[in-house]
Coordinates of C-alpha atoms in Angstrom, one line a residue:
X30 CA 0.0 0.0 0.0
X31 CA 1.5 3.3 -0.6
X32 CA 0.6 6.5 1.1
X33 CA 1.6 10.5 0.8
X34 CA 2.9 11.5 4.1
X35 CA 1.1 14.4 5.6
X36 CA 3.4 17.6 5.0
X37 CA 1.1 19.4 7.6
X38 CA 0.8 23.6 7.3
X39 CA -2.3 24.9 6.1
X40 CA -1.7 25.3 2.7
X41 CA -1.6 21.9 0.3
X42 CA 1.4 21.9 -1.6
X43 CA 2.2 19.1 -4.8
X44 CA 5.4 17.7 -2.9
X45 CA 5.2 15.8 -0.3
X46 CA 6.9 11.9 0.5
X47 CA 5.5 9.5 -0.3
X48 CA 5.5 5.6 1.9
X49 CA 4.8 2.1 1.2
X50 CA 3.9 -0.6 3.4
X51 CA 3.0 -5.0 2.3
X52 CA 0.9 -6.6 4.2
X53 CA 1.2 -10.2 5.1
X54 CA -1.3 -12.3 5.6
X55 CA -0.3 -14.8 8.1
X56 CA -2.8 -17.9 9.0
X57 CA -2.8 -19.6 12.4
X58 CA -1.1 -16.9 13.8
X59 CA -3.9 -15.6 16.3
X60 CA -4.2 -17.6 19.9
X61 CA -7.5 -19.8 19.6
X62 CA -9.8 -18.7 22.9
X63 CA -11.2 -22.1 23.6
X64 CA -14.2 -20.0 25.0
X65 CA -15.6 -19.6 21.6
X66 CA -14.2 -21.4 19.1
X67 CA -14.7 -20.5 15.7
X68 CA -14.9 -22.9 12.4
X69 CA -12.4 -20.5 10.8
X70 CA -8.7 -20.8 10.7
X71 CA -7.3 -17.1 12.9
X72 CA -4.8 -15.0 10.9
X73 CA -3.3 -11.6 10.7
X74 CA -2.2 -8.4 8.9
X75 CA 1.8 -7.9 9.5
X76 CA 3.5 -5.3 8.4
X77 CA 6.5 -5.2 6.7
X78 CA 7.7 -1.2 5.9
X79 CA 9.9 -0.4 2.8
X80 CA 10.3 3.6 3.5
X81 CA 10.0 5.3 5.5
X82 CA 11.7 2.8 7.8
X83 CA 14.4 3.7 10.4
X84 CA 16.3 0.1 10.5
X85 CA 19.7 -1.1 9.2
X86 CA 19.4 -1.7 5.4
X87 CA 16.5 0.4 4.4
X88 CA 18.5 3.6 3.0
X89 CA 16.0 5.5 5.6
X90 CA 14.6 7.6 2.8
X91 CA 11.4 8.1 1.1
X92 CA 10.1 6.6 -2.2
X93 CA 9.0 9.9 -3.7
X94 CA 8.0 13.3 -3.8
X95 CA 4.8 14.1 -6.8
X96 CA 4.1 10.0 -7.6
X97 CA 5.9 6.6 -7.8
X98 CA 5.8 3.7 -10.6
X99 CA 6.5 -0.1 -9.2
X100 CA 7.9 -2.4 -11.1
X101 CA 9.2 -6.5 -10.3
X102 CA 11.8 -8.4 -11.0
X103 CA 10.8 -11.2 -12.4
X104 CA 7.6 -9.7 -14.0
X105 CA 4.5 -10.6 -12.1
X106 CA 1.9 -13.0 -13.5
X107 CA -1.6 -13.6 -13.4
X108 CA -2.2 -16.8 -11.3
X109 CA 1.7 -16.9 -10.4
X110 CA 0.5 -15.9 -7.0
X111 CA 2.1 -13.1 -7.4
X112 CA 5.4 -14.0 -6.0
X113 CA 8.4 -12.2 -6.9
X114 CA 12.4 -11.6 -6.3
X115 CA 12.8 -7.9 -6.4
X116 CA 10.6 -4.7 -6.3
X117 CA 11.8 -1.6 -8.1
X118 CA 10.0 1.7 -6.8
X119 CA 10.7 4.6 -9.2
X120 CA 9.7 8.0 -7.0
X121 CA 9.0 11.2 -9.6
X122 CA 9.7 15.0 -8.3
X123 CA 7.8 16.8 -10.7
X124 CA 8.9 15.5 -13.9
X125 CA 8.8 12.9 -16.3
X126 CA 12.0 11.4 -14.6
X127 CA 12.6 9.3 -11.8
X128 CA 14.5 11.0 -9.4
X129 CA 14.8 8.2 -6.9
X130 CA 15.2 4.5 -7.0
X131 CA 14.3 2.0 -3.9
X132 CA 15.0 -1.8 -4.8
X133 CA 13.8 -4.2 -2.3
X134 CA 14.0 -7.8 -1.8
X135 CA 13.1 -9.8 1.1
X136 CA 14.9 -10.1 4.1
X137 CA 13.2 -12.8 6.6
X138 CA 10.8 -12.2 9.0
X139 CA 13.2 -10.3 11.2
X140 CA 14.4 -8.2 8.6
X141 CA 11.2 -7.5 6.6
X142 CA 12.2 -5.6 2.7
X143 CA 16.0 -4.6 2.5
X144 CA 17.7 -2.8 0.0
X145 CA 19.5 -0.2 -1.5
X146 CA 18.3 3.7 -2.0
X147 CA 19.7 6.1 -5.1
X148 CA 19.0 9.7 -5.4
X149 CA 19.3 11.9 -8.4
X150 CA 17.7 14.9 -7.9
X151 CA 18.4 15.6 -12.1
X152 CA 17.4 12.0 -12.8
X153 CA 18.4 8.3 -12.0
X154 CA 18.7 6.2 -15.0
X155 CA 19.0 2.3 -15.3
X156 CA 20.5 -0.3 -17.3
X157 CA 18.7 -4.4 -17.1
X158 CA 20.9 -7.4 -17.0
X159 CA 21.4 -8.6 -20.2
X160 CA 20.2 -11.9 -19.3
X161 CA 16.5 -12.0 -17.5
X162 CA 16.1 -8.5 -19.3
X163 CA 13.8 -7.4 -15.8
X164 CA 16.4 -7.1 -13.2
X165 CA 18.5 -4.1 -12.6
X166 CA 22.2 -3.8 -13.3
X167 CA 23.3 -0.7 -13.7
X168 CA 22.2 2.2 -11.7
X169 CA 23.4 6.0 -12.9
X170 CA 22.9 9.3 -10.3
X171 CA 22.8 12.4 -12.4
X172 CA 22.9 15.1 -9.4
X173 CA 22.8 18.9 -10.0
X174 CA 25.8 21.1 -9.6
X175 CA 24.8 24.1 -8.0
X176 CA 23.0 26.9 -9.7
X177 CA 25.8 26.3 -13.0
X178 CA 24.3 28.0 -16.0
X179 CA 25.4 24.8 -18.5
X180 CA 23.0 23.1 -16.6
X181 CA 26.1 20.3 -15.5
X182 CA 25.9 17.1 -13.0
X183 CA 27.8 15.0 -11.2
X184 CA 27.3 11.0 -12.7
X185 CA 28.1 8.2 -10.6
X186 CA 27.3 4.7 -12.1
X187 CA 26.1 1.4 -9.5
X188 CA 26.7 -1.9 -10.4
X189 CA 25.7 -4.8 -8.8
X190 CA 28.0 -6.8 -7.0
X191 CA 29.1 -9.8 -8.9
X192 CA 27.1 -13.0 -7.0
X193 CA 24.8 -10.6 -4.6
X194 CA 21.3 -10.3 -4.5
X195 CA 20.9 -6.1 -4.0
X196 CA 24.4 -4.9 -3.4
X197 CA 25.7 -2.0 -5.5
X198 CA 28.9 -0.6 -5.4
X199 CA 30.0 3.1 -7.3
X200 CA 32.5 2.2 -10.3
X201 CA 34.9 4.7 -9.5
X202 CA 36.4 5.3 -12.7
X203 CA 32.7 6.9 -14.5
X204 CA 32.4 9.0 -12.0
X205 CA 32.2 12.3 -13.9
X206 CA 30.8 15.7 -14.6
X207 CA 28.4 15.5 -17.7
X208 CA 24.9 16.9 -19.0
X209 CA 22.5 16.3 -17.0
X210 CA 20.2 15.9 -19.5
X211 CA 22.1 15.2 -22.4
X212 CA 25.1 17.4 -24.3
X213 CA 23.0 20.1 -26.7
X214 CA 23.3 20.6 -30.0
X215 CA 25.6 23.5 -29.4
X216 CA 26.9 24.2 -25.7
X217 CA 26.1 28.5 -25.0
X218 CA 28.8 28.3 -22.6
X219 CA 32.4 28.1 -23.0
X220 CA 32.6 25.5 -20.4
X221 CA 30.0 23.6 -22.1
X222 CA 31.7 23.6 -25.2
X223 CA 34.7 21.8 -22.8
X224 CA 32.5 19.5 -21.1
X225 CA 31.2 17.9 -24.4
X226 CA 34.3 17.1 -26.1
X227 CA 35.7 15.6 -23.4
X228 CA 32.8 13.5 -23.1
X229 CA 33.0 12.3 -26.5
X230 CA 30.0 13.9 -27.9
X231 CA 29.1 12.7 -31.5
X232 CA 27.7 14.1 -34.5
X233 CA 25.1 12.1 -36.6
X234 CA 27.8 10.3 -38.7
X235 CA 29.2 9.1 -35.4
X236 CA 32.3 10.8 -35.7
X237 CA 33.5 13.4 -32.7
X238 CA 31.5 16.9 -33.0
X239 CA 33.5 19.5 -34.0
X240 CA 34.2 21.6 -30.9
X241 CA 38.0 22.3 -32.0
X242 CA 39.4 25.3 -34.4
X243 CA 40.8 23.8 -37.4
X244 CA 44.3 24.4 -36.4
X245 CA 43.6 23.4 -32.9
X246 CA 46.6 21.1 -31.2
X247 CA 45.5 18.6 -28.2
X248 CA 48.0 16.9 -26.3
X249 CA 47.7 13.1 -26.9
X250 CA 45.4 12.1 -23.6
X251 CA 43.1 14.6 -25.2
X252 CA 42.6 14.1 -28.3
X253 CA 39.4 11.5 -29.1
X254 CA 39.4 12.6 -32.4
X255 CA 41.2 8.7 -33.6
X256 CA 40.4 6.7 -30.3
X257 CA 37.4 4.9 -29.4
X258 CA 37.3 6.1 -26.0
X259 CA 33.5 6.7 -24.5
X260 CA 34.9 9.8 -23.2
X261 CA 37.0 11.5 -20.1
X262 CA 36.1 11.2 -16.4
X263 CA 36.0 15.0 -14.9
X264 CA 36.5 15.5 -12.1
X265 CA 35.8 19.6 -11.6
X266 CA 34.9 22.3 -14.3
X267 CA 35.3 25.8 -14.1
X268 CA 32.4 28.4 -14.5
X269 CA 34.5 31.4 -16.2
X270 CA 32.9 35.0 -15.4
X271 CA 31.1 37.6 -17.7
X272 CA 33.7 37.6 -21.0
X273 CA 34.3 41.3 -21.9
X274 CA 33.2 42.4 -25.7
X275 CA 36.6 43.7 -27.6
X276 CA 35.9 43.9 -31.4
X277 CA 39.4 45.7 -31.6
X278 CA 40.3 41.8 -31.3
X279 CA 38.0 40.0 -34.1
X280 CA 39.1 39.8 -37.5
X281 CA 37.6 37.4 -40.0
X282 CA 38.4 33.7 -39.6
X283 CA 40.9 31.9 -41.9
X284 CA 40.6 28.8 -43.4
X285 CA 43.3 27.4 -41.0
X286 CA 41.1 28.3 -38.7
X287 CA 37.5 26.9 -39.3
X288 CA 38.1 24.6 -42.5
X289 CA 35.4 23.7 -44.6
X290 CA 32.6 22.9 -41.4
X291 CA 32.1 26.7 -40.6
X292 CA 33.0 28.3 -44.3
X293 CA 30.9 30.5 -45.0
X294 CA 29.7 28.3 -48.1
X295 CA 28.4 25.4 -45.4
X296 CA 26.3 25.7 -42.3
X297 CA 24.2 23.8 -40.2
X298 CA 21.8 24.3 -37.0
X299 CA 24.8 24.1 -34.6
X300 CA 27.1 26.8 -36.3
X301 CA 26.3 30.7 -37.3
X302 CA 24.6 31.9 -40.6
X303 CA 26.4 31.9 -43.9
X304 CA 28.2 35.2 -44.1
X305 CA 31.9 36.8 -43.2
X306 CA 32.7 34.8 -40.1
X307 CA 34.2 37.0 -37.4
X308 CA 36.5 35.1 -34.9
X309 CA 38.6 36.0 -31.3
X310 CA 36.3 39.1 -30.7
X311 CA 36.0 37.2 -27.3
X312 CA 38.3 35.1 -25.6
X313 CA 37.9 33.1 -22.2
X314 CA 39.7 30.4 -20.3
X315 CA 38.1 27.5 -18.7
X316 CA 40.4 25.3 -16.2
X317 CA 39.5 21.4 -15.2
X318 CA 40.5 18.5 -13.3
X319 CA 40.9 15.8 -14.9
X320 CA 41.3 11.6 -14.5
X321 CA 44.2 10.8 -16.9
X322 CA 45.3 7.3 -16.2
X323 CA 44.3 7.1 -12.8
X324 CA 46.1 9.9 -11.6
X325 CA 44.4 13.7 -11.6
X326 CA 45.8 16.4 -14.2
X327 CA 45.0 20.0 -14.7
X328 CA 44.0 21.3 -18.1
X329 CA 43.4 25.0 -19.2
X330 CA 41.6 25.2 -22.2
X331 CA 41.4 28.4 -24.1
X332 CA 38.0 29.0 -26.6
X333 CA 37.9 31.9 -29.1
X334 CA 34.4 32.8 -30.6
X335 CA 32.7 33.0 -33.9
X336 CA 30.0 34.7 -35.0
X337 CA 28.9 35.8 -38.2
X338 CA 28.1 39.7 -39.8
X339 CA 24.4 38.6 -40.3
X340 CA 21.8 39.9 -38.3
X341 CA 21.0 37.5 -35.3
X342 CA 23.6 35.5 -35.7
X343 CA 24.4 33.6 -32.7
X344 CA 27.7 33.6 -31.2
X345 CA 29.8 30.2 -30.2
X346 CA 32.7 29.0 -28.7
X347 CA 35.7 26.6 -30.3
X348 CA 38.2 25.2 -28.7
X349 CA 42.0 26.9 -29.5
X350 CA 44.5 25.1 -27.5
X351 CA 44.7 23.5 -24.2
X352 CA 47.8 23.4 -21.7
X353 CA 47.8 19.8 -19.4
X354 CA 50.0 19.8 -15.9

């Protein structure tokens, strides 16, 4: 059964937590009173609490905050008698994505529903087992940074623990800052711009976007242009300030500089109008920690703009060079 717990205040607000309780009906479990015996067999209603729940092994959390979906693992069946391994309890915050994941499995009698709790107040997503395609395997926490404008999150991956029935353990070596919903079209930011090539952001043809000036040098444990890497853990970004307008600096871009992708002759959604293209009127520096080889390196990147002499033209960032310590 699952219940919204009372936020209280006078005012009724969309948020509030929501708690689940399975009752188990448990015959012969009632003392017989001799005095008036009864042709039927006693029984009773126990309890068994998955959240809220204050007990070892429960995550002590809630299931949700707006609704909650339920899912089993394996899936239930009519006149299976409902029995089942695991429960999956997806909470919801507002949106169309879960933003919290309960999984429970049972315990004993003593124990009741045990399991592990994930929070993602972006999103949580999943990934099945490849082999009963209904139980979970992979569990991914996509949890804001605060307030930054590119809209950025820390990732950590789960995995289950190879021979265990609802232990996860972090995989340290995803752990990374990424999109929290995905890496636009074309990053506003300069940081943005940073954060997708070094996550290995693709074009349609599968091949790495194009984030770098033509004439653009990476040092080697940078460059994903050749490898098939799924992209570069980060550890921290840097959220440059206001860049200050200089046109004294722009001049038209050279061919050395943008190639053929942002000539003037070709254009896409993701680049500026046709026109003269105008590059370095702005110029900012974005620093990051990276993890290179299991050890952590600096890199400062520095992005020059581009934008075109047409009218509404928007404005975006490429990549120049980069110094690694």
């Amino acid at each position: 059964m699952f219940a919204r717990i009372p936020a209280g205040g006078k005012e009724e607000l969309p948020f509030a937590p929501f708690g689940a309780v399975i009752y188990d009906t448990q015959a012969d479990t009632l003392q017989p009173q001799p005095e008036s015996p009864g042709p039927y067999r006693p029984s009773n209603l126990v309890p068994y609490k998955l959240l809220p729940d204050y007990y070892a092994g429960k995550g002590q959390g809630y299931l949700g905050e707006t609704k909650v979906d339920i899912r089993y693992s394996p899936d239930l069946k009519v006149g299976a008698g409902c029995e089942t391994e695991e429960i999956y309890v997806f909470g919801y915050s507002g949106g169309e994505l879960p933003t919290r994941l309960s999984i429970f499995r049972w315990g004993g009698e003593t124990a009741g529903y045990q399991g592990p709790h994930f929070v993602g107040d972006a999103r949580i997503a999943i990934e099945m087992n490849e082999d009963d395609k209904t139980s979970i395997e992979l569990v991914t926490t996509y949890n804001r940074l605060r307030n930054h404008r590119s809209i950025l999150c820390e990732v950590t991956t789960h995995v289950r623990e190879p021979g265990s029935t609802v232990a996860f353990e972090p995989i340290t070596a995803t752990q990374t800052v990424d999109f929290c919903f995905g890496a636009p079209e074309e990053p506003v930011y300069p940081e943005g711009v940073v954060v997708a090539l070094l996550r290995g952001k693709q074009e349609g043809n599968g091949k790495p976007a194009g984030y770098l000036l033509e004439n653009a040098v990476l040092p080697p444990e940078l460059d994903q242009r050749n490898t098939s890497r799924q992209g570069i853990s980060i550890v921290s970004v840097g959220n440059p300030s206001s860049v200050e307008h200089n046109p004294g600096l722009g001049k038209p871009c050279s061919p050395q500089q943008v190639g053929e992708a942002l000539s003037p002759a070709s254009t896409t959604s993701a680049t500026p109008a046709t026109g003269t293209l105008w590059c370095s009127r702005e110029r900012v520096s974005v620093r990051t920690r990276l993890m290179l080889d299991g050890s952590v390196r600096e890199a400062a990147w520095t992005l020059t703009s581009i934008i075109s002499d047409r009218p509404n033209s928007d404005l975006i960032w490429r990549i120049e060079a980069v110094e690694l310590s």
